[in-house]
Short mmCIF file of N, CA and C in Angstrom, two decimals:
data_model
loop_
_atom_site.label_atom_id
_atom_site.label_comp_id
_atom_site.label_asym_id
_atom_site.label_seq_id
_atom_site.Cartn_x
_atom_site.Cartn_y
_atom_site.Cartn_z
N ASP A 295 32.28 101.03 222.93
CA ASP A 295 33.64 101.73 223.71
C ASP A 295 34.51 101.99 222.70
N GLY A 296 34.54 101.69 221.44
CA GLY A 296 35.44 101.99 220.49
C GLY A 296 36.48 100.97 220.16
N SER A 297 36.31 99.95 220.88
CA SER A 297 37.63 98.79 220.85
C SER A 297 37.06 97.79 220.05
N ILE A 298 37.98 97.25 219.31
CA ILE A 298 37.80 96.02 218.27
C ILE A 298 38.41 94.74 218.76
N ASP A 299 37.79 93.90 218.95
CA ASP A 299 38.23 92.45 219.27
C ASP A 299 38.87 91.87 218.15
N THR A 300 39.54 90.57 218.33
CA THR A 300 40.18 89.98 217.29
C THR A 300 39.04 89.21 216.29
N ALA A 301 38.01 88.99 216.91
CA ALA A 301 36.78 88.44 215.96
C ALA A 301 36.40 89.29 214.77
N HIS A 302 36.52 90.68 215.03
CA HIS A 302 36.20 91.71 214.07
C HIS A 302 37.30 92.06 213.21
N ILE A 303 38.41 91.58 213.24
CA ILE A 303 39.56 91.92 212.32
C ILE A 303 39.72 90.82 211.27
N ALA A 304 39.59 91.15 210.02
CA ALA A 304 39.67 90.17 209.03
C ALA A 304 41.14 89.59 208.84
N ALA A 305 41.61 88.56 208.44
CA ALA A 305 42.79 87.96 208.37
C ALA A 305 43.77 89.06 207.29
N ASP A 306 44.76 89.10 207.90
CA ASP A 306 45.88 89.93 207.07
C ASP A 306 45.47 91.42 206.95
N GLN A 307 44.75 91.65 208.04
CA GLN A 307 44.27 93.29 208.05
C GLN A 307 45.54 94.20 208.69
N ILE A 308 46.01 93.53 209.47
CA ILE A 308 47.09 94.26 210.20
C ILE A 308 48.57 93.98 209.51
N THR A 309 49.12 94.84 208.61
CA THR A 309 50.15 94.50 207.68
C THR A 309 51.39 95.36 208.36
N SER A 310 52.60 95.06 208.01
CA SER A 310 53.60 95.94 208.35
C SER A 310 53.64 97.16 207.71
N ALA A 311 52.97 97.38 206.70
CA ALA A 311 52.79 98.63 205.97
C ALA A 311 52.09 99.79 206.82
N ILE A 312 51.18 99.29 207.89
CA ILE A 312 50.39 100.17 208.60
C ILE A 312 51.01 100.36 209.88
N LEU A 313 52.10 99.60 210.36
CA LEU A 313 52.56 99.87 211.66
C LEU A 313 53.56 100.89 211.59
N PRO A 314 53.52 101.63 212.85
CA PRO A 314 54.46 102.84 212.93
C PRO A 314 56.01 102.38 212.87
N ALA A 315 56.87 103.58 212.30
CA ALA A 315 58.13 103.41 212.45
C ALA A 315 58.65 103.18 213.90
N GLY A 316 59.77 102.08 213.82
CA GLY A 316 60.03 101.59 215.16
C GLY A 316 59.55 100.43 215.51
N SER A 317 58.46 99.82 214.96
CA SER A 317 57.89 98.56 215.21
C SER A 317 58.66 97.45 214.70
N ILE A 318 58.77 96.49 215.65
CA ILE A 318 59.53 95.10 215.27
C ILE A 318 58.56 94.29 214.40
N LEU A 319 59.17 94.05 213.12
CA LEU A 319 58.16 93.27 212.13
C LEU A 319 58.35 91.89 212.16
N GLN A 320 59.80 91.37 212.37
CA GLN A 320 60.13 90.01 212.42
C GLN A 320 61.15 89.75 213.43
N VAL A 321 61.35 88.58 213.95
CA VAL A 321 62.75 88.36 214.96
C VAL A 321 62.95 86.85 214.36
N VAL A 322 64.17 86.74 213.98
CA VAL A 322 64.82 85.30 213.97
C VAL A 322 65.99 85.07 214.62
N SER A 323 66.18 83.77 215.29
CA SER A 323 67.18 83.50 216.22
C SER A 323 67.76 82.22 216.05
N ASP A 324 68.88 82.12 216.48
CA ASP A 324 69.70 80.91 216.28
C ASP A 324 70.65 80.46 217.63
N ILE A 325 70.66 79.44 218.09
CA ILE A 325 71.59 79.16 219.33
C ILE A 325 72.48 78.07 218.98
N LYS A 326 73.77 78.31 219.27
CA LYS A 326 74.75 77.34 218.99
C LYS A 326 74.79 76.39 220.23
N SER A 327 74.77 75.10 220.01
CA SER A 327 74.58 74.08 220.92
C SER A 327 75.75 73.20 221.27
N ALA A 328 76.88 73.59 220.46
CA ALA A 328 78.06 72.53 220.50
C ALA A 328 79.22 73.28 220.45
N ASP A 329 80.33 72.80 221.11
CA ASP A 329 81.73 73.47 220.85
C ASP A 329 82.17 73.02 219.88
N GLU A 330 83.22 74.08 219.23
CA GLU A 330 84.00 73.77 218.11
C GLU A 330 85.32 74.68 218.14
N TYR A 331 86.36 73.91 217.70
CA TYR A 331 87.78 74.60 217.76
C TYR A 331 88.60 74.58 216.59
N THR A 332 89.50 75.56 216.43
CA THR A 332 90.26 75.47 215.40
C THR A 332 91.67 75.58 215.66
N THR A 333 92.63 75.24 214.81
CA THR A 333 94.05 75.54 214.99
C THR A 333 94.63 76.28 213.75
N SER A 334 93.56 76.63 212.81
CA SER A 334 93.75 77.31 211.52
C SER A 334 93.96 78.69 211.78
N SER A 335 94.67 79.36 210.86
CA SER A 335 94.92 80.91 210.88
C SER A 335 93.92 81.35 209.73
N SER A 336 93.14 80.56 209.10
CA SER A 336 92.10 81.00 208.15
C SER A 336 90.74 81.03 208.94
N TYR A 337 89.92 81.89 208.63
CA TYR A 337 88.67 82.14 209.15
C TYR A 337 87.66 80.76 208.86
N THR A 338 87.09 80.34 209.77
CA THR A 338 86.01 79.15 209.71
C THR A 338 84.74 79.59 210.24
N THR A 339 83.89 79.36 209.34
CA THR A 339 82.53 79.71 209.63
C THR A 339 81.92 78.83 210.81
N ALA A 340 81.41 79.24 211.94
CA ALA A 340 80.79 78.45 212.82
C ALA A 340 79.78 77.58 212.30
N ALA A 341 79.87 76.25 212.64
CA ALA A 341 78.84 75.21 212.02
C ALA A 341 77.43 75.42 212.95
N ASN A 342 76.27 75.24 212.22
CA ASN A 342 75.05 75.44 212.88
C ASN A 342 74.65 76.60 213.68
N LEU A 343 75.06 77.89 213.14
CA LEU A 343 74.83 79.08 213.87
C LEU A 343 74.78 80.30 212.77
N SER A 344 73.58 80.48 212.42
CA SER A 344 73.33 81.54 211.47
C SER A 344 71.71 81.87 211.39
N VAL A 345 71.55 83.19 210.99
CA VAL A 345 70.21 83.69 210.96
C VAL A 345 70.07 84.33 209.51
N SER A 346 68.67 84.02 208.97
CA SER A 346 68.65 84.53 207.69
C SER A 346 67.33 85.37 207.91
N ILE A 347 67.32 86.62 207.21
CA ILE A 347 66.17 87.36 207.36
C ILE A 347 66.01 88.17 206.07
N THR A 348 64.55 88.38 205.59
CA THR A 348 64.22 89.02 204.52
C THR A 348 63.44 90.14 204.77
N PRO A 349 64.11 91.37 204.76
CA PRO A 349 63.26 92.72 204.77
C PRO A 349 61.98 92.64 204.00
N SER A 350 61.02 93.33 204.82
CA SER A 350 59.81 93.31 203.88
C SER A 350 59.59 94.76 203.28
N SER A 351 60.64 95.49 203.49
CA SER A 351 60.55 96.94 202.93
C SER A 351 61.99 97.43 202.85
N THR A 352 62.35 98.26 201.87
CA THR A 352 63.58 98.78 201.74
C THR A 352 63.93 99.94 202.60
N SER A 353 63.07 100.37 203.50
CA SER A 353 63.13 101.34 204.49
C SER A 353 63.36 100.81 205.83
N SER A 354 63.30 99.36 205.94
CA SER A 354 63.33 98.72 207.19
C SER A 354 64.91 98.68 207.71
N LYS A 355 65.10 98.66 208.86
CA LYS A 355 66.53 98.43 209.57
C LYS A 355 66.56 97.09 210.06
N ILE A 356 67.75 96.55 210.06
CA ILE A 356 67.99 95.14 210.64
C ILE A 356 68.86 95.25 211.86
N PHE A 357 68.47 94.92 212.92
CA PHE A 357 69.34 94.97 214.35
C PHE A 357 69.88 93.55 214.48
N ILE A 358 70.97 93.47 214.69
CA ILE A 358 71.77 92.18 214.89
C ILE A 358 72.37 91.96 216.37
N VAL A 359 72.00 91.10 216.88
CA VAL A 359 72.51 90.85 218.27
C VAL A 359 73.19 89.62 218.50
N VAL A 360 74.54 89.44 218.89
CA VAL A 360 75.06 88.41 219.08
C VAL A 360 75.80 88.39 220.55
N SER A 361 75.69 87.35 221.38
CA SER A 361 76.41 87.16 222.41
C SER A 361 76.50 85.79 222.73
N GLY A 362 77.98 85.55 223.11
CA GLY A 362 78.60 84.22 223.33
C GLY A 362 79.83 84.13 224.07
N PHE A 363 80.44 83.06 223.90
CA PHE A 363 81.78 82.96 224.55
C PHE A 363 82.69 82.20 223.70
N ILE A 364 83.87 82.38 223.76
CA ILE A 364 84.98 81.84 223.09
C ILE A 364 85.99 81.11 223.99
N ASN A 365 86.49 80.10 223.52
CA ASN A 365 87.56 79.52 224.51
C ASN A 365 89.08 79.48 223.93
N LEU A 366 89.88 80.17 224.70
CA LEU A 366 91.43 80.12 224.43
C LEU A 366 92.14 78.98 225.10
N TYR A 367 92.74 78.36 224.42
CA TYR A 367 93.42 76.95 224.93
C TYR A 367 95.01 76.99 224.68
N GLY A 368 95.55 77.12 225.75
CA GLY A 368 97.25 77.13 225.73
C GLY A 368 97.64 75.92 226.28
N ASN A 369 98.87 75.41 225.89
CA ASN A 369 99.55 74.34 226.65
C ASN A 369 101.15 74.53 226.67
N GLY A 370 101.71 73.74 226.87
CA GLY A 370 103.41 74.06 227.36
C GLY A 370 104.16 74.37 226.10
N THR A 371 103.44 74.24 224.82
CA THR A 371 104.28 74.55 223.74
C THR A 371 103.74 75.88 222.83
N THR A 372 102.49 76.05 223.51
CA THR A 372 101.80 77.36 222.91
C THR A 372 101.33 78.12 223.98
N ASN A 373 102.17 79.08 224.70
CA ASN A 373 101.71 79.92 225.78
C ASN A 373 100.95 81.22 225.33
N ASN A 374 101.08 81.61 224.24
CA ASN A 374 100.45 83.03 223.80
C ASN A 374 99.35 82.59 222.67
N VAL A 375 98.13 82.40 223.27
CA VAL A 375 97.04 82.00 222.38
C VAL A 375 96.26 83.34 221.92
N THR A 376 96.04 83.52 220.78
CA THR A 376 95.23 84.50 220.09
C THR A 376 94.31 84.10 218.99
N GLY A 377 93.19 84.92 218.99
CA GLY A 377 92.14 84.31 217.89
C GLY A 377 91.29 85.51 217.81
N ASN A 378 90.62 85.45 216.62
CA ASN A 378 89.56 86.60 216.25
C ASN A 378 88.29 85.97 215.88
N VAL A 379 87.13 86.60 216.33
CA VAL A 379 85.78 86.23 215.91
C VAL A 379 85.08 87.42 215.27
N GLN A 380 84.49 87.23 214.14
CA GLN A 380 84.02 88.19 213.44
C GLN A 380 82.53 87.84 213.00
N LEU A 381 81.59 89.00 212.87
CA LEU A 381 80.29 88.74 212.42
C LEU A 381 80.18 89.25 211.01
N ASN A 382 79.67 88.38 210.22
CA ASN A 382 79.51 88.54 208.79
C ASN A 382 77.90 88.61 208.37
N GLU A 383 77.78 89.67 207.35
CA GLU A 383 76.52 89.47 206.46
C GLU A 383 76.85 89.23 205.13
N GLY A 384 76.53 87.91 205.03
CA GLY A 384 76.96 87.28 203.63
C GLY A 384 78.54 87.16 203.78
N THR A 385 79.11 87.90 202.67
CA THR A 385 80.69 87.79 202.91
C THR A 385 81.24 89.00 203.18
N THR A 386 80.40 90.08 203.87
CA THR A 386 80.98 91.36 204.40
C THR A 386 81.20 91.14 205.67
N GLU A 387 82.44 91.56 206.30
CA GLU A 387 82.63 91.51 207.68
C GLU A 387 82.09 92.84 208.20
N LEU A 388 81.13 92.70 209.43
CA LEU A 388 80.51 93.83 210.02
C LEU A 388 81.31 94.06 211.27
N CYS A 389 81.85 93.20 212.04
CA CYS A 389 82.65 93.36 213.35
C CYS A 389 83.52 92.09 213.19
N ASN A 390 84.71 92.48 213.88
CA ASN A 390 85.82 91.68 214.40
C ASN A 390 86.47 92.12 215.72
N GLN A 391 86.63 91.16 216.51
CA GLN A 391 87.07 91.14 217.83
C GLN A 391 88.29 90.14 217.98
N ASN A 392 89.48 90.71 218.66
CA ASN A 392 90.63 89.92 218.86
C ASN A 392 90.70 89.57 220.34
N PHE A 393 90.98 88.33 220.63
CA PHE A 393 91.19 87.81 222.11
C PHE A 393 92.60 87.47 221.95
N SER A 394 93.30 87.41 223.40
CA SER A 394 94.58 86.79 223.61
C SER A 394 94.61 86.31 225.05
N LEU A 395 95.46 85.24 225.36
CA LEU A 395 95.65 84.55 226.48
C LEU A 395 97.23 84.40 226.58
N PHE A 396 97.85 85.00 227.63
CA PHE A 396 99.31 84.64 227.83
C PHE A 396 99.39 83.75 229.04
N SER A 397 99.88 82.63 229.07
CA SER A 397 100.30 81.88 230.16
C SER A 397 101.72 81.40 230.20
N ASN A 398 102.48 81.46 231.27
CA ASN A 398 103.83 81.12 231.55
C ASN A 398 103.97 79.60 231.84
N LEU A 399 103.47 78.61 230.81
CA LEU A 399 103.46 77.29 231.01
C LEU A 399 104.62 76.44 230.51
N SER A 400 104.79 75.32 231.09
CA SER A 400 105.98 74.48 230.34
C SER A 400 105.44 72.93 230.49
N GLY A 401 106.10 72.00 229.93
CA GLY A 401 105.73 70.63 229.91
C GLY A 401 104.35 70.38 229.37
N ASN A 402 103.68 69.64 230.22
CA ASN A 402 102.40 69.05 229.83
C ASN A 402 101.17 69.86 230.37
N TYR A 403 101.64 70.95 230.99
CA TYR A 403 100.47 71.76 231.56
C TYR A 403 99.72 72.44 230.45
N THR A 404 98.38 72.80 231.00
CA THR A 404 97.37 73.58 229.89
C THR A 404 96.72 74.67 230.64
N ASP A 405 96.35 75.70 230.09
CA ASP A 405 95.80 76.76 230.69
C ASP A 405 94.78 76.98 229.53
N GLN A 406 93.44 77.26 230.06
CA GLN A 406 92.59 77.70 229.14
C GLN A 406 91.45 78.83 229.68
N GLU A 407 90.81 79.56 229.06
CA GLU A 407 89.86 80.56 229.74
C GLU A 407 88.85 80.98 228.51
N ASN A 408 87.77 80.96 229.04
CA ASN A 408 86.46 81.48 228.29
C ASN A 408 86.32 82.87 228.37
N ARG A 409 85.99 83.48 227.41
CA ARG A 409 85.76 85.03 227.36
C ARG A 409 84.49 85.30 226.43
N ASN A 410 83.65 86.13 226.91
CA ASN A 410 82.52 86.63 226.43
C ASN A 410 82.85 87.65 225.08
N PHE A 411 81.87 87.52 224.22
CA PHE A 411 81.92 88.63 223.13
C PHE A 411 80.57 88.91 222.78
N THR A 412 80.32 90.07 222.56
CA THR A 412 78.91 90.58 222.08
C THR A 412 79.02 91.55 221.00
N TYR A 413 78.08 91.46 220.15
CA TYR A 413 78.06 92.38 219.14
C TYR A 413 76.56 92.85 218.91
N ASN A 414 76.50 94.17 218.77
CA ASN A 414 74.92 94.98 218.56
C ASN A 414 75.29 95.78 217.37
N VAL A 415 74.57 95.36 216.36
CA VAL A 415 74.80 96.03 214.95
C VAL A 415 73.53 96.44 214.32
N LEU A 416 73.43 97.77 213.87
CA LEU A 416 72.25 98.18 213.28
C LEU A 416 72.63 98.37 211.79
N ARG A 417 71.88 97.80 210.80
CA ARG A 417 72.07 97.87 209.59
C ARG A 417 71.00 98.39 208.71
N SER A 418 71.34 99.15 207.65
CA SER A 418 70.33 99.75 206.63
C SER A 418 70.55 99.13 205.39
N PRO A 419 70.01 98.03 205.11
CA PRO A 419 70.22 97.21 203.77
C PRO A 419 69.62 98.08 202.59
N SER A 420 68.56 98.52 202.95
CA SER A 420 67.87 99.22 201.54
C SER A 420 67.49 98.31 200.46
N SER A 421 67.08 97.32 200.82
CA SER A 421 66.99 96.02 200.05
C SER A 421 65.77 95.18 200.56
N THR A 422 65.16 94.45 199.92
CA THR A 422 64.18 93.26 200.24
C THR A 422 64.98 91.85 199.97
N SER A 423 66.10 92.07 199.59
CA SER A 423 67.02 90.75 199.47
C SER A 423 66.95 89.80 200.90
N ASN A 424 67.04 88.62 200.75
CA ASN A 424 67.39 87.67 201.85
C ASN A 424 68.78 88.14 202.39
N LEU A 425 68.94 88.34 203.76
CA LEU A 425 70.41 88.62 204.31
C LEU A 425 70.78 87.32 205.18
N VAL A 426 71.88 86.79 205.16
CA VAL A 426 72.41 85.84 206.15
C VAL A 426 73.44 86.17 206.99
N TYR A 427 73.40 86.16 208.27
CA TYR A 427 74.34 86.57 209.26
C TYR A 427 75.07 85.27 209.97
N THR A 428 76.40 85.16 209.97
CA THR A 428 77.37 84.10 210.47
C THR A 428 78.38 84.71 211.32
N ILE A 429 78.82 83.71 211.91
CA ILE A 429 80.03 84.04 212.85
C ILE A 429 81.08 83.23 212.17
N ALA A 430 82.42 83.80 212.35
CA ALA A 430 83.47 83.19 211.83
C ALA A 430 84.62 83.32 212.75
N TYR A 431 85.57 82.37 212.93
CA TYR A 431 86.56 82.64 213.86
C TYR A 431 88.06 81.96 213.30
N LYS A 432 89.04 82.33 213.88
CA LYS A 432 90.41 81.81 213.41
C LYS A 432 91.27 82.02 214.50
N THR A 433 92.43 81.45 214.73
CA THR A 433 93.37 81.30 215.71
C THR A 433 94.66 82.12 214.97
N GLY A 434 95.33 82.82 216.03
CA GLY A 434 96.60 83.43 215.49
C GLY A 434 97.70 82.40 216.08
N ALA A 435 97.49 81.87 217.23
CA ALA A 435 98.34 80.92 217.78
C ALA A 435 97.53 80.06 218.94
N GLY A 436 97.98 78.68 218.97
CA GLY A 436 97.28 78.08 219.86
C GLY A 436 95.86 77.37 219.31
N ARG A 437 94.87 76.86 220.15
CA ARG A 437 93.84 76.31 219.91
C ARG A 437 92.68 77.37 220.40
N PHE A 438 91.85 77.75 219.45
CA PHE A 438 90.80 78.76 219.90
C PHE A 438 89.46 78.15 219.18
N GLY A 439 88.46 78.64 219.89
CA GLY A 439 87.13 78.02 219.66
C GLY A 439 85.92 78.90 220.03
N ILE A 440 84.76 78.47 219.66
CA ILE A 440 83.51 78.72 219.85
C ILE A 440 82.97 77.97 220.89
N VAL A 441 82.24 78.57 222.14
CA VAL A 441 81.72 77.65 223.14
C VAL A 441 80.35 77.49 223.05
N GLY A 442 79.72 76.52 222.54
CA GLY A 442 78.42 76.36 222.29
C GLY A 442 77.80 75.27 223.11
N ALA A 443 78.34 74.70 224.05
CA ALA A 443 77.79 73.73 224.97
C ALA A 443 76.93 74.53 226.10
N GLY A 444 75.88 74.09 226.47
CA GLY A 444 74.86 74.83 227.14
C GLY A 444 74.11 76.16 226.52
N ASN A 445 73.96 76.01 225.26
CA ASN A 445 73.66 77.01 224.38
C ASN A 445 74.13 78.47 224.62
N SER A 446 75.32 78.61 224.78
CA SER A 446 75.99 79.64 225.15
C SER A 446 76.51 80.85 224.05
N VAL A 447 76.10 80.72 222.85
CA VAL A 447 75.97 81.58 221.82
C VAL A 447 74.79 81.71 221.24
N VAL A 448 74.31 83.02 221.10
CA VAL A 448 72.90 83.22 220.82
C VAL A 448 73.14 84.43 219.79
N MET A 449 72.38 84.21 218.71
CA MET A 449 72.49 85.25 217.42
C MET A 449 70.72 85.65 217.17
N THR A 450 70.59 86.80 217.10
CA THR A 450 69.26 87.26 216.81
C THR A 450 69.35 88.46 215.81
N ALA A 451 68.34 88.54 214.99
CA ALA A 451 68.24 89.51 213.90
C ALA A 451 66.88 89.91 213.88
N MET A 452 66.51 91.34 214.19
CA MET A 452 65.25 91.91 214.00
C MET A 452 65.10 92.90 213.06
N GLU A 453 63.74 92.64 212.20
CA GLU A 453 63.45 93.58 211.14
C GLU A 453 62.67 94.82 211.89
N ILE A 454 63.24 96.21 211.66
CA ILE A 454 62.43 97.24 212.43
C ILE A 454 61.88 98.24 211.33
N ALA A 455 60.59 98.54 211.41
CA ALA A 455 59.87 99.35 210.43
C ALA A 455 60.53 100.82 210.41
N GLY A 456 60.74 101.19 209.19
CA GLY A 456 61.22 102.55 208.77
C GLY A 456 61.76 103.43 209.92
N TRP A 457 62.70 102.81 210.68
CA TRP A 457 63.17 103.40 211.65
C TRP A 457 64.18 104.70 211.44
N VAL A 458 63.81 105.92 211.91
CA VAL A 458 64.57 107.08 211.51
C VAL A 458 65.24 107.42 212.91
N GLN A 459 66.44 107.85 212.70
CA GLN A 459 67.42 108.12 213.69
C GLN A 459 67.33 109.64 213.75
#
């Protein structure tokens, strides 16, 4: 009938070199499982959240998907909470998103809010060197953080064979 079963395919016969353009060659993912916060105005790389991928060909594309939550936390002394979240490839910033929360609080009252952030980035590294993707964050005012409890930040990188736009 022309079909070939796996018993008749030698080990390592189906390689990325013979797959058509657009095939997903590898997928790596990481999940953040703990909250972390900062009151610093300098970027802090999120702990225990990174993906590392090594393209198998210089013609491969890397598609990065990040979805998660941040937390803005204000109190009676910091009513306007601001912060930024960025996606990095090594030391190169790929995306940056700003968040703010204004609450008219005084005394010992607090106000906090979780917000969603999502990044979808297609890269053409033209290299077979290892690539590392991370999330970094900072506050402009107040306490700002990455919400990891309940596995609420997921980062995935996919290598796509010779994708032509």
